[in-house]
CSV table of C-alpha atoms and ligand atoms in Angstrom, one decimal:
chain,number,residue,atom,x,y,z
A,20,UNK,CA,-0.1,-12.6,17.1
A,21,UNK,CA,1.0,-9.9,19.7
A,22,UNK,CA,1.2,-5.9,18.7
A,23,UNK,CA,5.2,-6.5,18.9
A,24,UNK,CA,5.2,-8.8,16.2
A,25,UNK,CA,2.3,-7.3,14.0
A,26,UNK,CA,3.9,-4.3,13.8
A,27,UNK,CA,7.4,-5.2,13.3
A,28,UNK,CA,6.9,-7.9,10.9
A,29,UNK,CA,4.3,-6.6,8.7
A,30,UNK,CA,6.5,-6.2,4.9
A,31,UNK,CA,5.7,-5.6,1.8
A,32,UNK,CA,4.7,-8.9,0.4
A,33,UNK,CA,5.0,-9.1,-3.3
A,34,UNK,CA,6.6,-12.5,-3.9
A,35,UNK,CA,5.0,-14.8,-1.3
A,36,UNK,CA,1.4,-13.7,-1.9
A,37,UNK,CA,-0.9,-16.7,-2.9
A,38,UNK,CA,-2.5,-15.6,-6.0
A,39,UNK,CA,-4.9,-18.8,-6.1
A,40,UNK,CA,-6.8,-18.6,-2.9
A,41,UNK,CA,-9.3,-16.7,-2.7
A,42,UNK,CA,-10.1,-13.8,0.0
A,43,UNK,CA,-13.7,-14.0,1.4
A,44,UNK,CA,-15.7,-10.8,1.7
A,45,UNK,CA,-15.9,-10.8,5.3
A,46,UNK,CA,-12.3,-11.2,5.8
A,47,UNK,CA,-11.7,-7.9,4.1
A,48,UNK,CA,-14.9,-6.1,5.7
A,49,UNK,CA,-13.7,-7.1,9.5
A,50,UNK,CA,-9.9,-5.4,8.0
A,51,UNK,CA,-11.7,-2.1,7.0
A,52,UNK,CA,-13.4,-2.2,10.3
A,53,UNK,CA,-10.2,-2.4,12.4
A,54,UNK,CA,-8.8,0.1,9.7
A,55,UNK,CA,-11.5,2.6,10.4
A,56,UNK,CA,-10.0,2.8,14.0
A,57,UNK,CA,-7.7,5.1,12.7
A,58,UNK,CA,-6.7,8.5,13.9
A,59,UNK,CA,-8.3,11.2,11.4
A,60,UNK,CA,-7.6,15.0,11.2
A,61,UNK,CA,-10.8,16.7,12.4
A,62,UNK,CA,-12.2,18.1,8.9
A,63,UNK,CA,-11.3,14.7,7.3
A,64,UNK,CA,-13.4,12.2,9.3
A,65,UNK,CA,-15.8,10.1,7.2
A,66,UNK,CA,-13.8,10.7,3.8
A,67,UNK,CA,-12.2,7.8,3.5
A,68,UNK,CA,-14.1,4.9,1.0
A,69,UNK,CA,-12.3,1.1,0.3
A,70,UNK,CA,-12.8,0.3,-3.3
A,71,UNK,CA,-12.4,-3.5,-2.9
A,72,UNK,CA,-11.3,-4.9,-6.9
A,73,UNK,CA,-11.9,-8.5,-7.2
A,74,UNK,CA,-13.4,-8.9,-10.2
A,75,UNK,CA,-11.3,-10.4,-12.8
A,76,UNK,CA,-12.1,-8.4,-16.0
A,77,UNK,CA,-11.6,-5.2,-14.2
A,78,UNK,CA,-8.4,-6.2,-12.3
A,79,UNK,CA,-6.9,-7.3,-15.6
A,80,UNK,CA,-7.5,-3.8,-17.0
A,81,UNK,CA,-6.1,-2.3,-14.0
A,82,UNK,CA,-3.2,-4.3,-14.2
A,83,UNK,CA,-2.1,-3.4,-17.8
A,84,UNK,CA,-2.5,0.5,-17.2
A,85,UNK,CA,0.3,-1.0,-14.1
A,86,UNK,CA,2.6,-2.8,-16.3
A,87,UNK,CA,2.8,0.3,-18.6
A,88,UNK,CA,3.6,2.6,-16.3
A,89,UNK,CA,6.0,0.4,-14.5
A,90,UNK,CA,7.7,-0.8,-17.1
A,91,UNK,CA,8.7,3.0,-18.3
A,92,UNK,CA,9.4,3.8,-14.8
A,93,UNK,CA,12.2,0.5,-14.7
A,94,UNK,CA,13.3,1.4,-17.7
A,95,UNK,CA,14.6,4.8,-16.8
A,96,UNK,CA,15.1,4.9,-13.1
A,97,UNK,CA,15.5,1.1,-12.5
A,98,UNK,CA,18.8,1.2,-12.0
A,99,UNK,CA,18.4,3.4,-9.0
A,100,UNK,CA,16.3,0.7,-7.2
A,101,UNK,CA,17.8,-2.2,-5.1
A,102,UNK,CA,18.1,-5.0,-7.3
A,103,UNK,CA,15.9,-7.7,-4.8
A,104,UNK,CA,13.0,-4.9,-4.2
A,105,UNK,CA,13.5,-4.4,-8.3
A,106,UNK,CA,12.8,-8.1,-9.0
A,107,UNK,CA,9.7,-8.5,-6.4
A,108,UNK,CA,8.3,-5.3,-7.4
A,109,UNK,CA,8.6,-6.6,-11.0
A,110,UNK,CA,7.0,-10.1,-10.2
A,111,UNK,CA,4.3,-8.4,-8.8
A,112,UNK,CA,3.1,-6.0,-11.4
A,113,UNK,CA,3.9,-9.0,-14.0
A,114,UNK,CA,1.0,-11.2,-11.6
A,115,UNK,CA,-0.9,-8.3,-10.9
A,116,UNK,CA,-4.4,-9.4,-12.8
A,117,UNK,CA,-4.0,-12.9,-10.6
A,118,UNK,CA,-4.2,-11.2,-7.2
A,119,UNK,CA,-6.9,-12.0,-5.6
A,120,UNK,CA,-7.9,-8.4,-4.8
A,121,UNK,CA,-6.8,-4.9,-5.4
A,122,UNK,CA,-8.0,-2.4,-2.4
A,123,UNK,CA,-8.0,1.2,-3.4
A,124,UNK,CA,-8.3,3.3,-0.4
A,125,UNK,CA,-10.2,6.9,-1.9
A,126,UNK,CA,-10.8,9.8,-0.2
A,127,UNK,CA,-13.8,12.1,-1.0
A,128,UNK,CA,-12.4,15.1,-1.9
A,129,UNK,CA,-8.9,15.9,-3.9
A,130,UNK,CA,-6.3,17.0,-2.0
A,131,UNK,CA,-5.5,20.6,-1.2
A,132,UNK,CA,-3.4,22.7,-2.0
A,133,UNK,CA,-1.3,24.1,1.0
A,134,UNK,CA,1.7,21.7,2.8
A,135,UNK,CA,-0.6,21.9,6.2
A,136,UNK,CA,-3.6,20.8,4.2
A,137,UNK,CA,-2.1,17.9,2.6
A,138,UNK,CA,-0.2,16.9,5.7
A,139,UNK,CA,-3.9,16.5,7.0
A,140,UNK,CA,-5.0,14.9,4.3
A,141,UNK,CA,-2.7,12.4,3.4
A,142,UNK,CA,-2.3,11.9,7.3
A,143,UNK,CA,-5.8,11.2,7.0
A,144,UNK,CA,-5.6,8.3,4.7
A,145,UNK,CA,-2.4,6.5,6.0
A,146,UNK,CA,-2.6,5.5,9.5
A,147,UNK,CA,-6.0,3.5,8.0
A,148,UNK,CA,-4.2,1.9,5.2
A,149,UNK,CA,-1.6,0.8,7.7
A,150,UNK,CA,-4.0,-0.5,9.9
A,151,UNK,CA,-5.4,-2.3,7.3
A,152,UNK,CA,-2.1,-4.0,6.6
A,153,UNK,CA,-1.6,-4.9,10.1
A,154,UNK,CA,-4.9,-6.3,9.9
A,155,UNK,CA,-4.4,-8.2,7.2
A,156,UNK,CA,-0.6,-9.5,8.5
A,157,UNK,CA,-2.8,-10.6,11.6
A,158,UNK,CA,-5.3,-12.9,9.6
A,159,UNK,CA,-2.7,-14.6,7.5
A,160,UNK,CA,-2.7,-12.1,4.8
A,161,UNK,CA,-0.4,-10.0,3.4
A,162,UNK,CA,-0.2,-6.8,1.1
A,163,UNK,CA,1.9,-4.8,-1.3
A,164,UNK,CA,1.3,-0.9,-2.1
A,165,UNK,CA,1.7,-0.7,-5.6
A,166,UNK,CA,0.9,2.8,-6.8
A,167,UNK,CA,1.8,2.4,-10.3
A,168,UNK,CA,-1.7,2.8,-12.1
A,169,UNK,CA,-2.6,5.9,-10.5
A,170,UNK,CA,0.9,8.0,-11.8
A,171,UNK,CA,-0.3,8.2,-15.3
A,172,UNK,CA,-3.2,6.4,-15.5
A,173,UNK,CA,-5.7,7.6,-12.7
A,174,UNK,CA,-8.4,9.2,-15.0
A,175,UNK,CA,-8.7,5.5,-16.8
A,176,UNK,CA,-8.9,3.7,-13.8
A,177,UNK,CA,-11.6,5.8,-11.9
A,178,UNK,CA,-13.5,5.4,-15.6
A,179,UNK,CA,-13.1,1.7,-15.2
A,180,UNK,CA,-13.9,1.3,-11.8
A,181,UNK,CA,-17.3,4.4,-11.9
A,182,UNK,CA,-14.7,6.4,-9.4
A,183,UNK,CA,-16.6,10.2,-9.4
A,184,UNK,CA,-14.1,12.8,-10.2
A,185,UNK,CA,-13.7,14.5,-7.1
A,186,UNK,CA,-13.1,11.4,-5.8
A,187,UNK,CA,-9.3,10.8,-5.0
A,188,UNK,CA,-8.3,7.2,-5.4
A,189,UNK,CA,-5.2,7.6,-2.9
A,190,UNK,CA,-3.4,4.4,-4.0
A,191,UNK,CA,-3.5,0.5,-4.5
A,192,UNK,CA,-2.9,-2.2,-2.8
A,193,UNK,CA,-2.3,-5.8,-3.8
A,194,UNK,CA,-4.0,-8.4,-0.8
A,195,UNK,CA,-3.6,-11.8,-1.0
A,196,UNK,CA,-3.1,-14.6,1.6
A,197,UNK,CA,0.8,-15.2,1.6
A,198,UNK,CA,2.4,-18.4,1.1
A,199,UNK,CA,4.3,-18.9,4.1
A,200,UNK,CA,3.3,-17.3,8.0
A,201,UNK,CA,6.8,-16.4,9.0
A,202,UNK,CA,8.2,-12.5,7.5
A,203,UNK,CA,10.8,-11.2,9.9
A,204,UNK,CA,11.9,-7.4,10.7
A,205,UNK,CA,13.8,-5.5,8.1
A,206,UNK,CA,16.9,-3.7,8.1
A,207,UNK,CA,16.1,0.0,9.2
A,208,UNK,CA,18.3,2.7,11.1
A,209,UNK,CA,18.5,2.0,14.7
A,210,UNK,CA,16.3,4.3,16.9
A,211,UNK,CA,19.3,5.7,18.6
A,212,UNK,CA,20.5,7.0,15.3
A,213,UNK,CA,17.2,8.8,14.7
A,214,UNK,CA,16.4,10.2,17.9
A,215,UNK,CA,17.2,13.4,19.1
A,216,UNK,CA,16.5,14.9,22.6
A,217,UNK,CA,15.1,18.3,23.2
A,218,UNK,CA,17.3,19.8,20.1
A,219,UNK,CA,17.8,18.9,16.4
A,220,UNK,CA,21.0,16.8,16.4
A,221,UNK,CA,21.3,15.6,20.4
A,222,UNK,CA,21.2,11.8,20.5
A,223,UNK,CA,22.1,11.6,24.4
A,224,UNK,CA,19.0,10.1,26.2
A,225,UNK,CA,19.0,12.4,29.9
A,226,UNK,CA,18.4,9.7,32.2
B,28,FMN,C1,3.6,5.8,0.4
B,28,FMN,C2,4.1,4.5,-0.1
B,28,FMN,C3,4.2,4.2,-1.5
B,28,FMN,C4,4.7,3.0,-1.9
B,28,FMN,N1,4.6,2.7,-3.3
B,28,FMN,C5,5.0,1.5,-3.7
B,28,FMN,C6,4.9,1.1,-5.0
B,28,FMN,O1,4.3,1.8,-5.9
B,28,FMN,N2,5.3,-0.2,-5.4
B,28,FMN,C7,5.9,-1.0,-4.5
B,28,FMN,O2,6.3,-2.1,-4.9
B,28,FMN,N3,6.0,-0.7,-3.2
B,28,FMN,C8,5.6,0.5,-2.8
B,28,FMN,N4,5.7,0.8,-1.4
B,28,FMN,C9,6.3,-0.2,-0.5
B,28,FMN,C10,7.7,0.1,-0.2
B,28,FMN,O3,8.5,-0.1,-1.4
B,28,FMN,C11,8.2,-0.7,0.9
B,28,FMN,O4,7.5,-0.3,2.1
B,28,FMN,C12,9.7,-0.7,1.2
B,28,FMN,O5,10.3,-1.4,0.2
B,28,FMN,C13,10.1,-1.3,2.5
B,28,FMN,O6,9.7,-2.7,2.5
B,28,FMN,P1,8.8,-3.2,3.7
B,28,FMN,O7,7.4,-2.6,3.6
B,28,FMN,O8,8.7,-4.7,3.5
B,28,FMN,O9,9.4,-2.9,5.0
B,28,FMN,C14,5.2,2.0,-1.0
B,28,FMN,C15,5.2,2.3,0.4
B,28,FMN,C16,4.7,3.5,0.8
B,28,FMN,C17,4.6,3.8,2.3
């Protein structure tokens, strides 16, 4: 699969993961590896730890501190959500014990507490989860974030799981294999109407 398509068909897969096949260790070690290929901010390089769930007792408690969360969170705001990302969302915190893994990406220290800090920090931790979703898309696997469990439930989980307190689980991610190959680019504002040259607001490309 070429870069092009990699990165412009790698989605949010929620509905088409195959929750009965199982992923191999090594699959997800060689994803980490490409994921730690990341750009890091200087002060955060080596932070970042993959907390790879597969177990089935542990991913079933993880999945019910989910469902509770979610299911208060639809109930008061699901209105404001798009009713097709409502409904896959919904199917996957529903299945979410019967994925084959849950990867938490953790970072060693919590976060601070300035903007430029954070902006470092979380910047830190994104571009390798991203990567480890485009990994993933290339090997015929596919991934959701589903952040649910850490909202209101992130001291349970780390007890769970043996996560040290200074420890930040950053979020979760559902990986399975997905049930078809094919996922096509989503709607998204064209580039010309995001782009701006040399000052806020100019759209006209100079040459
Ligand atoms: C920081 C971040 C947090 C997200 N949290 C969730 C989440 O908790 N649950 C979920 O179903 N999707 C979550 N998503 C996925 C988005 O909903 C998804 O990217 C969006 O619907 C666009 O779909 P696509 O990824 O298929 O293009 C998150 C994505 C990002 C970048």
């Amino acid at each position: 699969m070429d870069a092009e398509t990699v990165l412009t068909t790698t989605r949010s897969v929620r509905r088409k993961l195959d929750l009965e096949r199982e992923v191999p260790g090594a699959v997800l070690a060689d994803c980490v590896r490409v994921a730690q290929q990341a750009p890091v901010a200087g002060n955060m390089a080596g932070q970042l730890r993959w907390l790879l769930v597969r177990d089935a007792g542990l991913k079933s408690k993880i999945a019910e501190y989910t469902r509770e969360t979610a299911e208060a969170a639809w109930a008061r705001f699901g209105h404001l959500i798009e009713e097709r990302t409502l409904v896959s969302t919904q199917h996957l915190v529903r299945n979410l014990a019967r994925v084959p893994v849950l990867a938490i990406p953790c970072m060693l220290t919590r976060p601070p507490g300035d903007e430029f800090g954070q902006s470092a920090y979380f910047g830190s931790a994104y571009p390798a989860i991203w990567s480890f979703q485009l990994a993933l898309r290339a090997r015929g696997l596919g991934s959701s974030i589903c952040g649910y469990p850490l909202r209101d439930h992130e001291a349970e989980v780390a007890a769970v799981l043996g996560i040290p307190e200074d420890v930040m689980p950053v979020t979760l991610l559902a990986v399975a294999y997905t049930t078809q190959p094919d996922f096509r680019a989503a709607a998204r504002p064209a580039a010309e109407d995001v782009t701006y040259f040399d000052t806020w607001g100019n759209g006209e490309a100079a040459g």
